[in-house]
Short mmCIF file of C-alpha atoms in Angstrom, two decimals:
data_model
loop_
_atom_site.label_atom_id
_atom_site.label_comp_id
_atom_site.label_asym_id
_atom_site.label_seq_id
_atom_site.Cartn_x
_atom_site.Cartn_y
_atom_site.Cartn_z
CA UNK A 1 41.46 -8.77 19.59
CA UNK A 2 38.69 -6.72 21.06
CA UNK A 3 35.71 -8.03 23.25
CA UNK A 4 32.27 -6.33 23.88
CA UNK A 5 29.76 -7.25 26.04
CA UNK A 6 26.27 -8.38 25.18
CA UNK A 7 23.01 -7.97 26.89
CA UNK A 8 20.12 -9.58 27.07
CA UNK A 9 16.99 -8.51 25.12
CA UNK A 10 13.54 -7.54 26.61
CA UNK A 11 11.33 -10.32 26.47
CA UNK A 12 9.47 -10.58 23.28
CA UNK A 13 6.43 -8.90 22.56
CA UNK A 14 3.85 -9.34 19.82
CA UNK A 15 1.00 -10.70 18.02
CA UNK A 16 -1.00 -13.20 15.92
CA UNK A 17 1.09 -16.49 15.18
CA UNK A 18 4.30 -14.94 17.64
CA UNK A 19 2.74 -17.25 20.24
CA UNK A 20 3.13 -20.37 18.46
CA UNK A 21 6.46 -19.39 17.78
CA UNK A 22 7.79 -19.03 20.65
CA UNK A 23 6.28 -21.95 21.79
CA UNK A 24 8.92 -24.15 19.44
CA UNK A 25 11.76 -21.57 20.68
CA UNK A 26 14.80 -24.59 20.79
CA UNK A 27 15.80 -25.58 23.96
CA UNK A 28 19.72 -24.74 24.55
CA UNK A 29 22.10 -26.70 26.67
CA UNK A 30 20.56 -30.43 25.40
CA UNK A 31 23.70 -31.59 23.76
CA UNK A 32 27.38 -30.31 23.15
CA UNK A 33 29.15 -30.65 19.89
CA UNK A 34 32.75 -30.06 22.09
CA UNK A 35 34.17 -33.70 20.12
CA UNK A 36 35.89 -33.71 16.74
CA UNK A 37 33.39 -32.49 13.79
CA UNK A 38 35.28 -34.38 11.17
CA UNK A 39 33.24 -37.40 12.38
CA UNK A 40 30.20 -36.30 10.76
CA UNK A 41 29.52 -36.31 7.98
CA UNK A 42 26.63 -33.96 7.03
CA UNK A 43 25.75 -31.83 9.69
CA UNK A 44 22.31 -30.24 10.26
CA UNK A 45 22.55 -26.60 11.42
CA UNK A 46 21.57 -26.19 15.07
CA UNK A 47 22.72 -22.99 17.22
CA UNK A 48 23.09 -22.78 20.91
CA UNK A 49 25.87 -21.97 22.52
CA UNK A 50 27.68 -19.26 20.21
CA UNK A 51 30.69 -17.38 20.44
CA UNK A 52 31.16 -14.67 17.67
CA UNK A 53 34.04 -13.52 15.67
CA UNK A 54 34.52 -10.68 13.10
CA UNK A 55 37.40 -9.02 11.14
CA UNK A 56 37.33 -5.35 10.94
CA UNK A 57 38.83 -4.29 7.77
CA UNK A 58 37.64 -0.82 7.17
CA UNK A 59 35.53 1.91 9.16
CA UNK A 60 35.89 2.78 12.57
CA UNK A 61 35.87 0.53 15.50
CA UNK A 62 32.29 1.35 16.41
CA UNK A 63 31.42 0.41 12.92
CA UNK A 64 32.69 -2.95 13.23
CA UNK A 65 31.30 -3.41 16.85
CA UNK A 66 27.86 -2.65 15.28
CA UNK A 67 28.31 -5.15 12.46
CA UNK A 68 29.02 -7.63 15.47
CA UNK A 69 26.20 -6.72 17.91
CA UNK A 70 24.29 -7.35 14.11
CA UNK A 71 25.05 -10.76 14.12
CA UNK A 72 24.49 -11.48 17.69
CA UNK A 73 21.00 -10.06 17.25
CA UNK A 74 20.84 -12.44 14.45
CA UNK A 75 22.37 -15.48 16.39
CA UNK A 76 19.39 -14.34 19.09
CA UNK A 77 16.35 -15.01 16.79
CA UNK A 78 17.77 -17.90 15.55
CA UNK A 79 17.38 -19.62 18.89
CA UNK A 80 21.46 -18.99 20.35
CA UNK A 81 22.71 -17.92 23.62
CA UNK A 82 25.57 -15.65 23.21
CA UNK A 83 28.99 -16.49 25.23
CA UNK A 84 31.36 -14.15 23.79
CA UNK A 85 31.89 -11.49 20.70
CA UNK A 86 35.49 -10.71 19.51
CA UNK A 87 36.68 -8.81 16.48
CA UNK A 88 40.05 -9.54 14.88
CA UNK A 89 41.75 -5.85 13.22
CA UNK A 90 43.29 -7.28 9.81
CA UNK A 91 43.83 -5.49 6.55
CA UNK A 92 41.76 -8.64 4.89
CA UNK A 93 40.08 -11.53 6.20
CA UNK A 94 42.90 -14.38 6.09
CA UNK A 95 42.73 -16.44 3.24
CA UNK A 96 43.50 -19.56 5.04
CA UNK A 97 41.69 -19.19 8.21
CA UNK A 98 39.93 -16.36 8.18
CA UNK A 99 41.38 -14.90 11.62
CA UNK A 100 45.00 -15.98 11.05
CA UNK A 101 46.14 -19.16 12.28
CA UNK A 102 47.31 -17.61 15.87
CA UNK A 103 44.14 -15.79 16.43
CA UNK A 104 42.40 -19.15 15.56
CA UNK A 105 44.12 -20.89 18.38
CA UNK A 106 43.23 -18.10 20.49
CA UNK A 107 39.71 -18.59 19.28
CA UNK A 108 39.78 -22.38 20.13
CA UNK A 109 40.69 -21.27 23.82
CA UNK A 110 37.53 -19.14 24.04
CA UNK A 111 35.44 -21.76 23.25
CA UNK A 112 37.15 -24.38 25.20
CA UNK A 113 36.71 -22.02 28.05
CA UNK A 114 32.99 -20.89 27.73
CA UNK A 115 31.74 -24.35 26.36
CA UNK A 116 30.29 -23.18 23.35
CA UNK A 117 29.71 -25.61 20.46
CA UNK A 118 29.32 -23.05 17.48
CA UNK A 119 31.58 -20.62 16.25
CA UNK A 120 29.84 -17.63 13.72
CA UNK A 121 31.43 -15.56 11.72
CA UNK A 122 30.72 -12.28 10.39
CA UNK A 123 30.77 -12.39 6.76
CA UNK A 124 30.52 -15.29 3.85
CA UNK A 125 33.74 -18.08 4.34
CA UNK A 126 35.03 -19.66 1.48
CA UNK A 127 34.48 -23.18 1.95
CA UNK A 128 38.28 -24.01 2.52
CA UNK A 129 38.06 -21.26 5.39
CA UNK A 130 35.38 -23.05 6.89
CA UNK A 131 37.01 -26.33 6.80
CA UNK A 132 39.91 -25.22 8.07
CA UNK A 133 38.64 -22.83 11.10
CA UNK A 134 36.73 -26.21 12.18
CA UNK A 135 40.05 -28.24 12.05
CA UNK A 136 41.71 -25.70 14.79
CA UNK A 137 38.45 -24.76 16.90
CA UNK A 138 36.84 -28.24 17.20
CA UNK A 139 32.95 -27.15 16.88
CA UNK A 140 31.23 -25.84 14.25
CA UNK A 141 31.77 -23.09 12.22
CA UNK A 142 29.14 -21.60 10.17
CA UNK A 143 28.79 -18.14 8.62
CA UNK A 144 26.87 -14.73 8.46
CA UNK A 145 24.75 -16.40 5.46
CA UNK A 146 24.82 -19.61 6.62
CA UNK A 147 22.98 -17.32 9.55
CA UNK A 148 20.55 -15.30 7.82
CA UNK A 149 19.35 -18.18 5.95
CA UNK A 150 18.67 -20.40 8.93
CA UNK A 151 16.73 -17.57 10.27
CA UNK A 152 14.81 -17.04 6.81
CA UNK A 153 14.31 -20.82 7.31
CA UNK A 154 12.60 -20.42 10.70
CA UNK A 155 10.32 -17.93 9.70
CA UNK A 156 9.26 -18.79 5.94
CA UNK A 157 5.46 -19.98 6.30
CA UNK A 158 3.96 -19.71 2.78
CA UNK A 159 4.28 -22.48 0.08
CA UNK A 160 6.04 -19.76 -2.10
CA UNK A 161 8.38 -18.44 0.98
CA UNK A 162 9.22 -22.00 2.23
CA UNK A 163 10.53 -22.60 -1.68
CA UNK A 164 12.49 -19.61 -2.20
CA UNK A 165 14.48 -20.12 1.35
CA UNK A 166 14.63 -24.40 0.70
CA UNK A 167 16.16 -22.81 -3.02
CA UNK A 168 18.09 -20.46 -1.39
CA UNK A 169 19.73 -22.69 1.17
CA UNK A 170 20.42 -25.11 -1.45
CA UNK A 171 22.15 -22.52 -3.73
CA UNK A 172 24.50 -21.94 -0.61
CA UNK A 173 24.84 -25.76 0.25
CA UNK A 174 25.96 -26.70 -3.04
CA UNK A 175 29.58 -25.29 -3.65
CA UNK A 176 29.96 -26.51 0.72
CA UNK A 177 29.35 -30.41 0.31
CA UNK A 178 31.44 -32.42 2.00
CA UNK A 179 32.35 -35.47 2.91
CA UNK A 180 35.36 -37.12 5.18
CA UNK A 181 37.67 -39.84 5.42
CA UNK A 182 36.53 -42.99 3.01
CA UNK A 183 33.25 -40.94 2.26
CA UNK A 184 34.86 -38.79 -0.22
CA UNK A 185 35.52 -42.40 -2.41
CA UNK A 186 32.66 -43.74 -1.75
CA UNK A 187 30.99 -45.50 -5.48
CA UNK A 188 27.28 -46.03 -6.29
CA UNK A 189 25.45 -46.08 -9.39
CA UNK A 190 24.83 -48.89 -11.77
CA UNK A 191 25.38 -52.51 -11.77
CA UNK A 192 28.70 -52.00 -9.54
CA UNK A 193 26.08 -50.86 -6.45
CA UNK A 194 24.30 -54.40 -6.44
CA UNK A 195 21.38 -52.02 -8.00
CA UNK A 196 21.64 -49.08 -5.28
CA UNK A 197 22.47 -46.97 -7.53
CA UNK A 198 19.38 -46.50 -9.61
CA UNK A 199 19.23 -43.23 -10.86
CA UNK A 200 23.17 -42.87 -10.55
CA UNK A 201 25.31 -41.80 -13.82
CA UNK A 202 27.77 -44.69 -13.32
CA UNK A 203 29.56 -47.29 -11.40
CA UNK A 204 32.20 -44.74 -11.21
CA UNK A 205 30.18 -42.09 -8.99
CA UNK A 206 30.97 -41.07 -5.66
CA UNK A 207 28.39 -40.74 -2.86
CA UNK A 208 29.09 -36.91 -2.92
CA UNK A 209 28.83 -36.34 -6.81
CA UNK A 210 25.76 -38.24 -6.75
CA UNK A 211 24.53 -35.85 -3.74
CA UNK A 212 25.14 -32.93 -5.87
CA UNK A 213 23.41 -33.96 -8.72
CA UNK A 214 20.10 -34.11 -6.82
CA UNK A 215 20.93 -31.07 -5.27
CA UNK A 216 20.56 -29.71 -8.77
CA UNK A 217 17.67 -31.75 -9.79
CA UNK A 218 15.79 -30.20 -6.49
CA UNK A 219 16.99 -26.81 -7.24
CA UNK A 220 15.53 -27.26 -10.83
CA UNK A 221 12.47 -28.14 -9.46
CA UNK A 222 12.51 -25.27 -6.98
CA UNK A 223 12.78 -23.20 -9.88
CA UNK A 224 9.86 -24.37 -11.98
CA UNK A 225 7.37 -23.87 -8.92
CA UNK A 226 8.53 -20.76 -7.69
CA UNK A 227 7.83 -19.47 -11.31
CA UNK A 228 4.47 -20.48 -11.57
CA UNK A 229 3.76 -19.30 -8.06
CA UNK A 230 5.27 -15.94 -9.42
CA UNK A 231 2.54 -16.32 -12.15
CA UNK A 232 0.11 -15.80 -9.71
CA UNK A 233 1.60 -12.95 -8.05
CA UNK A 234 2.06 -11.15 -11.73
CA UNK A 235 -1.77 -11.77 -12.21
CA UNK A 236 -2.54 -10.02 -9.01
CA UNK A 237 -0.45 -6.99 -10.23
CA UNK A 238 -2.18 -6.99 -13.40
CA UNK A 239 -5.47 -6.72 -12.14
CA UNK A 240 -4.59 -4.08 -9.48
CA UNK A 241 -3.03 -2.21 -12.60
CA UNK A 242 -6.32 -2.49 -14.72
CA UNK A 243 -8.11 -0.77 -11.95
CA UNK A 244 -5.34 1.70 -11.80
CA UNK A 245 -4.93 2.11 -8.28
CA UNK A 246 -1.70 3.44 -7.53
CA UNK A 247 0.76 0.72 -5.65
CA UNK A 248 2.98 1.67 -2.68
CA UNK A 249 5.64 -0.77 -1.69
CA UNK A 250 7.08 -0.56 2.44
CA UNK A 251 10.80 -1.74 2.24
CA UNK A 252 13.41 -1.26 4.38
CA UNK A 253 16.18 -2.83 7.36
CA UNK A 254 14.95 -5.36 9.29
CA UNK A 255 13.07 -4.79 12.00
CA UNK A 256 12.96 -1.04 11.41
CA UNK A 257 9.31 -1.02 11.65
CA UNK A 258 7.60 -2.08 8.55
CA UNK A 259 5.05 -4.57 9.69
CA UNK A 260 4.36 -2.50 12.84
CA UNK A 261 3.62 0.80 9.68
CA UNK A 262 1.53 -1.38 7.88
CA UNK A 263 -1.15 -2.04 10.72
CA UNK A 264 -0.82 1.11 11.73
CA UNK A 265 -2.16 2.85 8.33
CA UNK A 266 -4.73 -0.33 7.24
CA UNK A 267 -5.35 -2.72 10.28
CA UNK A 268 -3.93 -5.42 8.50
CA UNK A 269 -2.78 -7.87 11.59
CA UNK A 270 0.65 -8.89 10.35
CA UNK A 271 2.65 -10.34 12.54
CA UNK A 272 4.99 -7.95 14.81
CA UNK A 273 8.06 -8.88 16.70
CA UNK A 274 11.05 -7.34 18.05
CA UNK A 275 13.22 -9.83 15.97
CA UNK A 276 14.80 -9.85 12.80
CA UNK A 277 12.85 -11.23 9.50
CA UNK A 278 10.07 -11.77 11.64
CA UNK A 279 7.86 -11.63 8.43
CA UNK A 280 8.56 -12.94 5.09
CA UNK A 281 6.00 -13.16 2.96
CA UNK A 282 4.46 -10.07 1.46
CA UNK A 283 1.15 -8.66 2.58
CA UNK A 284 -0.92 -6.32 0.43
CA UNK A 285 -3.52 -3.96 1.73
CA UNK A 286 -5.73 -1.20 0.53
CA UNK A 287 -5.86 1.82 1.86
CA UNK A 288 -6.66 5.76 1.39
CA UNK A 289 -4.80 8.29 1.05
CA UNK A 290 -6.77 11.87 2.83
CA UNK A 291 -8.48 12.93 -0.23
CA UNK A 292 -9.92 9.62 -0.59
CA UNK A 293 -7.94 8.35 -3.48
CA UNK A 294 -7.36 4.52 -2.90
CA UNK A 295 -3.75 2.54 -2.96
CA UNK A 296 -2.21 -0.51 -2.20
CA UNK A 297 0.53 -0.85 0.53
CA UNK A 298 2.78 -4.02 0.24
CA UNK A 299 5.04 -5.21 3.05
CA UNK A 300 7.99 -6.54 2.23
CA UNK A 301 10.94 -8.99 3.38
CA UNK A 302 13.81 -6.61 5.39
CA UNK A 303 16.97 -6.08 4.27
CA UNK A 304 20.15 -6.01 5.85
CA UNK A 305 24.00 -6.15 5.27
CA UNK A 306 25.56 -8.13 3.34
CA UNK A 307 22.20 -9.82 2.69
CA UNK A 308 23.05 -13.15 1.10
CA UNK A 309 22.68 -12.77 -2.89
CA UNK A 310 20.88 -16.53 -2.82
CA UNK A 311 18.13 -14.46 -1.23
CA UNK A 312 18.08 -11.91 -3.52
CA UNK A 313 17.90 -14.60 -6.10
CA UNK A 314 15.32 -16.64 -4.88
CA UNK A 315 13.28 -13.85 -3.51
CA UNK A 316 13.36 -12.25 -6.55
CA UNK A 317 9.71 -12.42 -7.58
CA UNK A 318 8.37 -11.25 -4.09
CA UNK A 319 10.94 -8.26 -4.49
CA UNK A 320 8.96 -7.50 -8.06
CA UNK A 321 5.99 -5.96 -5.38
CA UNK A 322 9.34 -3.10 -5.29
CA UNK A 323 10.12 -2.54 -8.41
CA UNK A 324 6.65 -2.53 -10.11
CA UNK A 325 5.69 -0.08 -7.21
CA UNK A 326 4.64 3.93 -8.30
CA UNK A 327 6.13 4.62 -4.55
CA UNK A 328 8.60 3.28 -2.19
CA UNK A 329 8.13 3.77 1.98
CA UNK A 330 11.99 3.67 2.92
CA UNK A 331 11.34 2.58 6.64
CA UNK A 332 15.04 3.72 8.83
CA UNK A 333 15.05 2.79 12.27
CA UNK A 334 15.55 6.56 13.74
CA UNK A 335 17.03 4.64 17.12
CA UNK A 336 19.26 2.58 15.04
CA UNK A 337 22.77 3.35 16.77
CA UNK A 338 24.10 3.28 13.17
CA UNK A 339 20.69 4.42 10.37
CA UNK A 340 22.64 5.91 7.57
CA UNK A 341 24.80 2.52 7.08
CA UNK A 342 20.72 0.99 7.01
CA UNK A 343 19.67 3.08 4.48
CA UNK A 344 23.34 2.74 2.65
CA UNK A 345 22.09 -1.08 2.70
CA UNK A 346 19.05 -0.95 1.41
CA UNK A 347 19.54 0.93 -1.30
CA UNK A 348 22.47 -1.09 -2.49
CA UNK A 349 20.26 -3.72 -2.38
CA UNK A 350 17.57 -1.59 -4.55
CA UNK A 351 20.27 -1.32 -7.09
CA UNK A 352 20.58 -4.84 -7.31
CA UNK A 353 17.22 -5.78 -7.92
CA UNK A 354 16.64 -2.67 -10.18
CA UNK A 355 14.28 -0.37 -8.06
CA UNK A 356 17.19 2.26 -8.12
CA UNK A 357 14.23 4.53 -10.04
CA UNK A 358 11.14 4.05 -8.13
CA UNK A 359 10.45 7.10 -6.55
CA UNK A 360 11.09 7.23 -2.73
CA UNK A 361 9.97 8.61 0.53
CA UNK A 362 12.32 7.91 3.58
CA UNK A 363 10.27 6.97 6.65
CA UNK A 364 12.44 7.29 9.92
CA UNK A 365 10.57 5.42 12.11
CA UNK A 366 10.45 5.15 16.21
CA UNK A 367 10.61 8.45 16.93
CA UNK A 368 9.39 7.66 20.62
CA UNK A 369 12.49 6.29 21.18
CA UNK A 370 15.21 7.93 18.49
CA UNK A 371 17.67 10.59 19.95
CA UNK A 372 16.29 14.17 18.80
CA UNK A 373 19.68 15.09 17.56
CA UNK A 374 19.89 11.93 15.33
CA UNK A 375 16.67 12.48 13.66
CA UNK A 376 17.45 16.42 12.94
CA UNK A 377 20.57 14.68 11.44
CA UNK A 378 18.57 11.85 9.16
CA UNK A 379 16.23 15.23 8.35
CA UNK A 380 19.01 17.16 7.21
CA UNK A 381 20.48 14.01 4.71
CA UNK A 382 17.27 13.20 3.50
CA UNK A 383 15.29 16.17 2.86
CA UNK A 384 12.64 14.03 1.65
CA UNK A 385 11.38 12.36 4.21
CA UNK A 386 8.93 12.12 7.49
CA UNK A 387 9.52 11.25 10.85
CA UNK A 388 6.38 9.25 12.34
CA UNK A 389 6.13 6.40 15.41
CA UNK A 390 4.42 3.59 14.26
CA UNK A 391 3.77 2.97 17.98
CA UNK A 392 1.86 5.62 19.18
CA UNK A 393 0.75 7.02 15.68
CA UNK A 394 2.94 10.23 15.95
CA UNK A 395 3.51 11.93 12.44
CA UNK A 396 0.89 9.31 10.57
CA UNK A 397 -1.30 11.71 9.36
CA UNK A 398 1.93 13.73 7.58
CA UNK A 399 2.90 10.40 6.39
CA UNK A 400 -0.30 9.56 4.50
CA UNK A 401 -0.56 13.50 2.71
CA UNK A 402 3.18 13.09 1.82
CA UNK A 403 2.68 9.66 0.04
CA UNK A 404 -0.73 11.83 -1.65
CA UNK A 405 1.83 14.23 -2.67
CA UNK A 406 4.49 11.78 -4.03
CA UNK A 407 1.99 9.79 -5.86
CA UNK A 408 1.49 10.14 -9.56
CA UNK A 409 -1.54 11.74 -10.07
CA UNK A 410 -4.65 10.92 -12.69
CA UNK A 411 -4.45 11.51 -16.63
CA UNK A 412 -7.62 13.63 -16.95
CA UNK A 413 -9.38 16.20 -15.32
CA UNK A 414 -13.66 15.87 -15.79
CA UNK A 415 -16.12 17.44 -15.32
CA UNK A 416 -19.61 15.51 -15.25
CA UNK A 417 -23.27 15.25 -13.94
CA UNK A 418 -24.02 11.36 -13.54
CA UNK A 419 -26.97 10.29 -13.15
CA UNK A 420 -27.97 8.20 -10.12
CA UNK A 421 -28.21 5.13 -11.53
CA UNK A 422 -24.43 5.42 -12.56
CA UNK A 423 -23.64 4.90 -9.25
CA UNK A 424 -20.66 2.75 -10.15
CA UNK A 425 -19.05 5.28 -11.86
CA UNK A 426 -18.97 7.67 -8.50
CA UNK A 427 -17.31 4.78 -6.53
CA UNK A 428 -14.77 4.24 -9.46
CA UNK A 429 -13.89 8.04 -9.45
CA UNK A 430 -13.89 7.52 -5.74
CA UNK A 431 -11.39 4.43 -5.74
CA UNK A 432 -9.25 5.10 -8.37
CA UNK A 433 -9.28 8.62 -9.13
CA UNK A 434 -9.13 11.78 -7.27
CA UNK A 435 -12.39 13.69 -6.50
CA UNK A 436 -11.46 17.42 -6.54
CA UNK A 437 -15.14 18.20 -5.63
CA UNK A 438 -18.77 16.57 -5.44
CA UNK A 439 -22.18 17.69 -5.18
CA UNK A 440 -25.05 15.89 -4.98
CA UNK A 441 -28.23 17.84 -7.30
CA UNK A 442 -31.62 17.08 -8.66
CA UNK A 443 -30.65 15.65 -11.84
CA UNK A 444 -27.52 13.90 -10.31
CA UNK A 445 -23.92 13.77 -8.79
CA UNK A 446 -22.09 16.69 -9.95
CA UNK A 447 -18.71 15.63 -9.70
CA UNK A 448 -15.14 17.31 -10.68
CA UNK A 449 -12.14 14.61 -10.88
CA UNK A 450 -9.04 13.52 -11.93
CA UNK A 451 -9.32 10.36 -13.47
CA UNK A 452 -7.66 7.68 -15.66
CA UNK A 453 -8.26 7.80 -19.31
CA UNK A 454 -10.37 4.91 -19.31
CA UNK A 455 -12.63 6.34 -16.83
CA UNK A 456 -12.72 9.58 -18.37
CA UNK A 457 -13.94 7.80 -21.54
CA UNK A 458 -16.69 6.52 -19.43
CA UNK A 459 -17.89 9.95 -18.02
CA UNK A 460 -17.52 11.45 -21.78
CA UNK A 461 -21.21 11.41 -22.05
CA UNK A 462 -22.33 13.02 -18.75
CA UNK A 463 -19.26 15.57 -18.81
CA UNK A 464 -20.89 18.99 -18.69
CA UNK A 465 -17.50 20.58 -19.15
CA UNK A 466 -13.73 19.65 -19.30
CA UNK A 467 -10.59 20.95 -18.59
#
């Protein structure tokens, strides 16, 4: 069992609501969970002292210490203070325990000796694994979704974000109910609870059956509001398609950059931090592209390994702002120590939610700080793509002509002398075409564009020539 050693991050930097939240950043060391678990009954999840474990079962060894120094980074913006990282070489993750019943007793030394009262793991435990890791280790055990979701938790602060996590985290929960001792046979419902049970199926229902079932009920709900919040959404899209201004979706790792990109090429203020899933929700700005023609850029939630598929799920309808994109900004972290496994992830993720098609542009970001030799690399894999800093700016200006370029262009090319008072027609050429030249005469606006059909039918009767 190896050990690596973890240091501490800068101090965080940022923006807009970042103060606030920081100032509700939990407060470790408060209360220890070093007694036996099985006493509680359901636990709510709160990290602070941490030690991690992971099983390499493929790759190299710096692979695996990567996916670990992941997860700490993880256990970091979910409020934790890091004790100790090991990783456990196996040919598969033990069935039982997850580490093998030895290396779990080794595991239950670490944490006896560092005082930690979590243990995470790095990947998804069955819930028999998780029972049974917390039997030998004596604290909590919780998982690399179990993780992620917290986090997503944290950090959701739309109605429509807060319901997809709450969904989400419920979807997880579920199949992981539990109960011990004389809970497990506990009986409500009907006239056998003295009337407690209203709402119950039958005298014969346990506490935890009962529990479940309005699990479901809430997840149900969940369901029906996050689809008419998604109604919403669709209408935007609509009405940004009627105008037929071309849509340009930002995805990417986590914290590779994307919010940081967005402000960068429309002054939109979203929230930047050097933390992952520091923004959730989805932020759509306009924006030109050097010729003038007009798009929309949409932020997205970051991806990363193994990213639970409850989030997919539930975040399904923000991911639509992907897959209903014309173009998709790839962010890479260029100082990533490890960028092709991010854009390995992210695509695999793509495929799942069916924006395998959308045409893409790979944008390896932080150049300022990337390794020259790694980026020539990245270059050299991805021969379409653009190196730029969000940061300082660097490579921007490329950026913007090569999403031009990429971008599908107009139906039909016109020709036309409007008049003056068919103003509005100039600034429609002007925001959703693309105006190849203009000149301003006695009788009008000469103008020469590529337009959609709709707007070409509207210049039809001031077209002085066509192509």
């Amino acid at each position: 069992m190896s050990t690596f050693s973890y240091e501490e991050p800068e101090p965080l930097t940022g923006e807009l609501d970042l103060e606030d939240r920081q100032a509700l950043r939990r407060v470790a060391g408060l209360s220890t969970e070093l007694r036996d678990i099985t006493e509680v009954e359901y636990r709510a999840l709160r990290l602070e002292r941490v030690v991690l474990i992971g099983v390499w079962t493929d790759g190299d060894e710096a692979h695996a210490e990567n996916s670990l120094r992941e997860l700490a980074l993880l256990a970091e913006t979910a409020g934790s203070q890091i004790l100790e990282g090991m990783i456990q070489r196996r040919s598969r993750p033990d069935p039982a325990t997850y580490v093998g019943s030895g290396k779990a007793l080794e595991l239950r030394d670490v944490v006896i000796s560092t005082g930690a009262d979590t243990v995470i793991c790095d990947g998804e435990l069955a819930p028999s694994q998780l029972r049974r890791l917390e039997e030998i280790v004596q604290v909590k055990v919780i998982d690399r979704t179990a993780l992620i979701l917290d986090i997503f938790a944290q950090h959701a602060s739309s109605r429509e974000g807060k319901a997809q996590v709450e969904l989400a985290q419920l979807e997880y929960l579920l199949p992981r109910l539990r109960g011990w001792g004389g809970n497990l046979s506990r009986q409500v419902g009907g006239r056998a609870a003295g009337g407690v049970g209203i709402g119950g199926r039958g005298p014969g229902e346990t506490k935890i059956e009962l529990d479940r079932r309005r699990i479901r009920t809430r997840m149900a709900k969940l369901r029906r509001q996050i689809n008419e919040m998604g109604k919403a959404r669709d209408t935007m899209r609509s009405r940004r398609r009627t105008r037929a201004v071309p849509a340009v979706a930002i995805a990417g790792y986590t914290n590779a950059g994307k919010s940081s990109l967005l402000n960068r090429l429309t002054g939109a203020g979203v929230l930047v931090e050097n933390a992952l899933f520091a923004t959730l929700d989805p932020t759509v700005r306009r924006a030109s592209t050097p010729n003038g023609r007009a798009i929309t850029l949409a932020d997205t939630v970051g991806f990363v390994r193994h990213l639970p598929h409850q989030l997919v799920e539930a975040f399904r309808s923000t991911l639509e702002e992907v897959t209903d994109a014309d173009l998709i900004l790839h962010v890479v972290d260029g100082s990533d120590a490890d960028p092709e496994a991010q854009i390995a992830a992210v695509r695999e993720v793509l495929r799942e939610i069916g924006g395998a098609d959308v045409p893409e542009l790979v944008v390896i970001n932080k150049a300022d700080l990337a390794d020259e030799m790694t980026l020539a690399r990245l270059r050299r894999h991805e021969p379409h793509s653009v190196v730029v800093s969000a940061r300082t700016g660097a490579g921007v200006d490329e950026l913007l002509q090569a999403i031009e370029d990429a971008l599908p262009r107009a139906e039909r090319e016109v020709r036309a002398l409007v008049p003056y008072d068919r103003g509005d027609l100039v600034a429609r050429a002007h925001d959703t075409g693309e105006v190849l030249s203009q000149e301003h005469t006695a009788e009008g606006t000469a103008l020469h564009v590529r337009v959609p059909d709709r707007l070409a039918a509207e210049l039809e009767p001031y077209a002085s020539a066509q192509v």
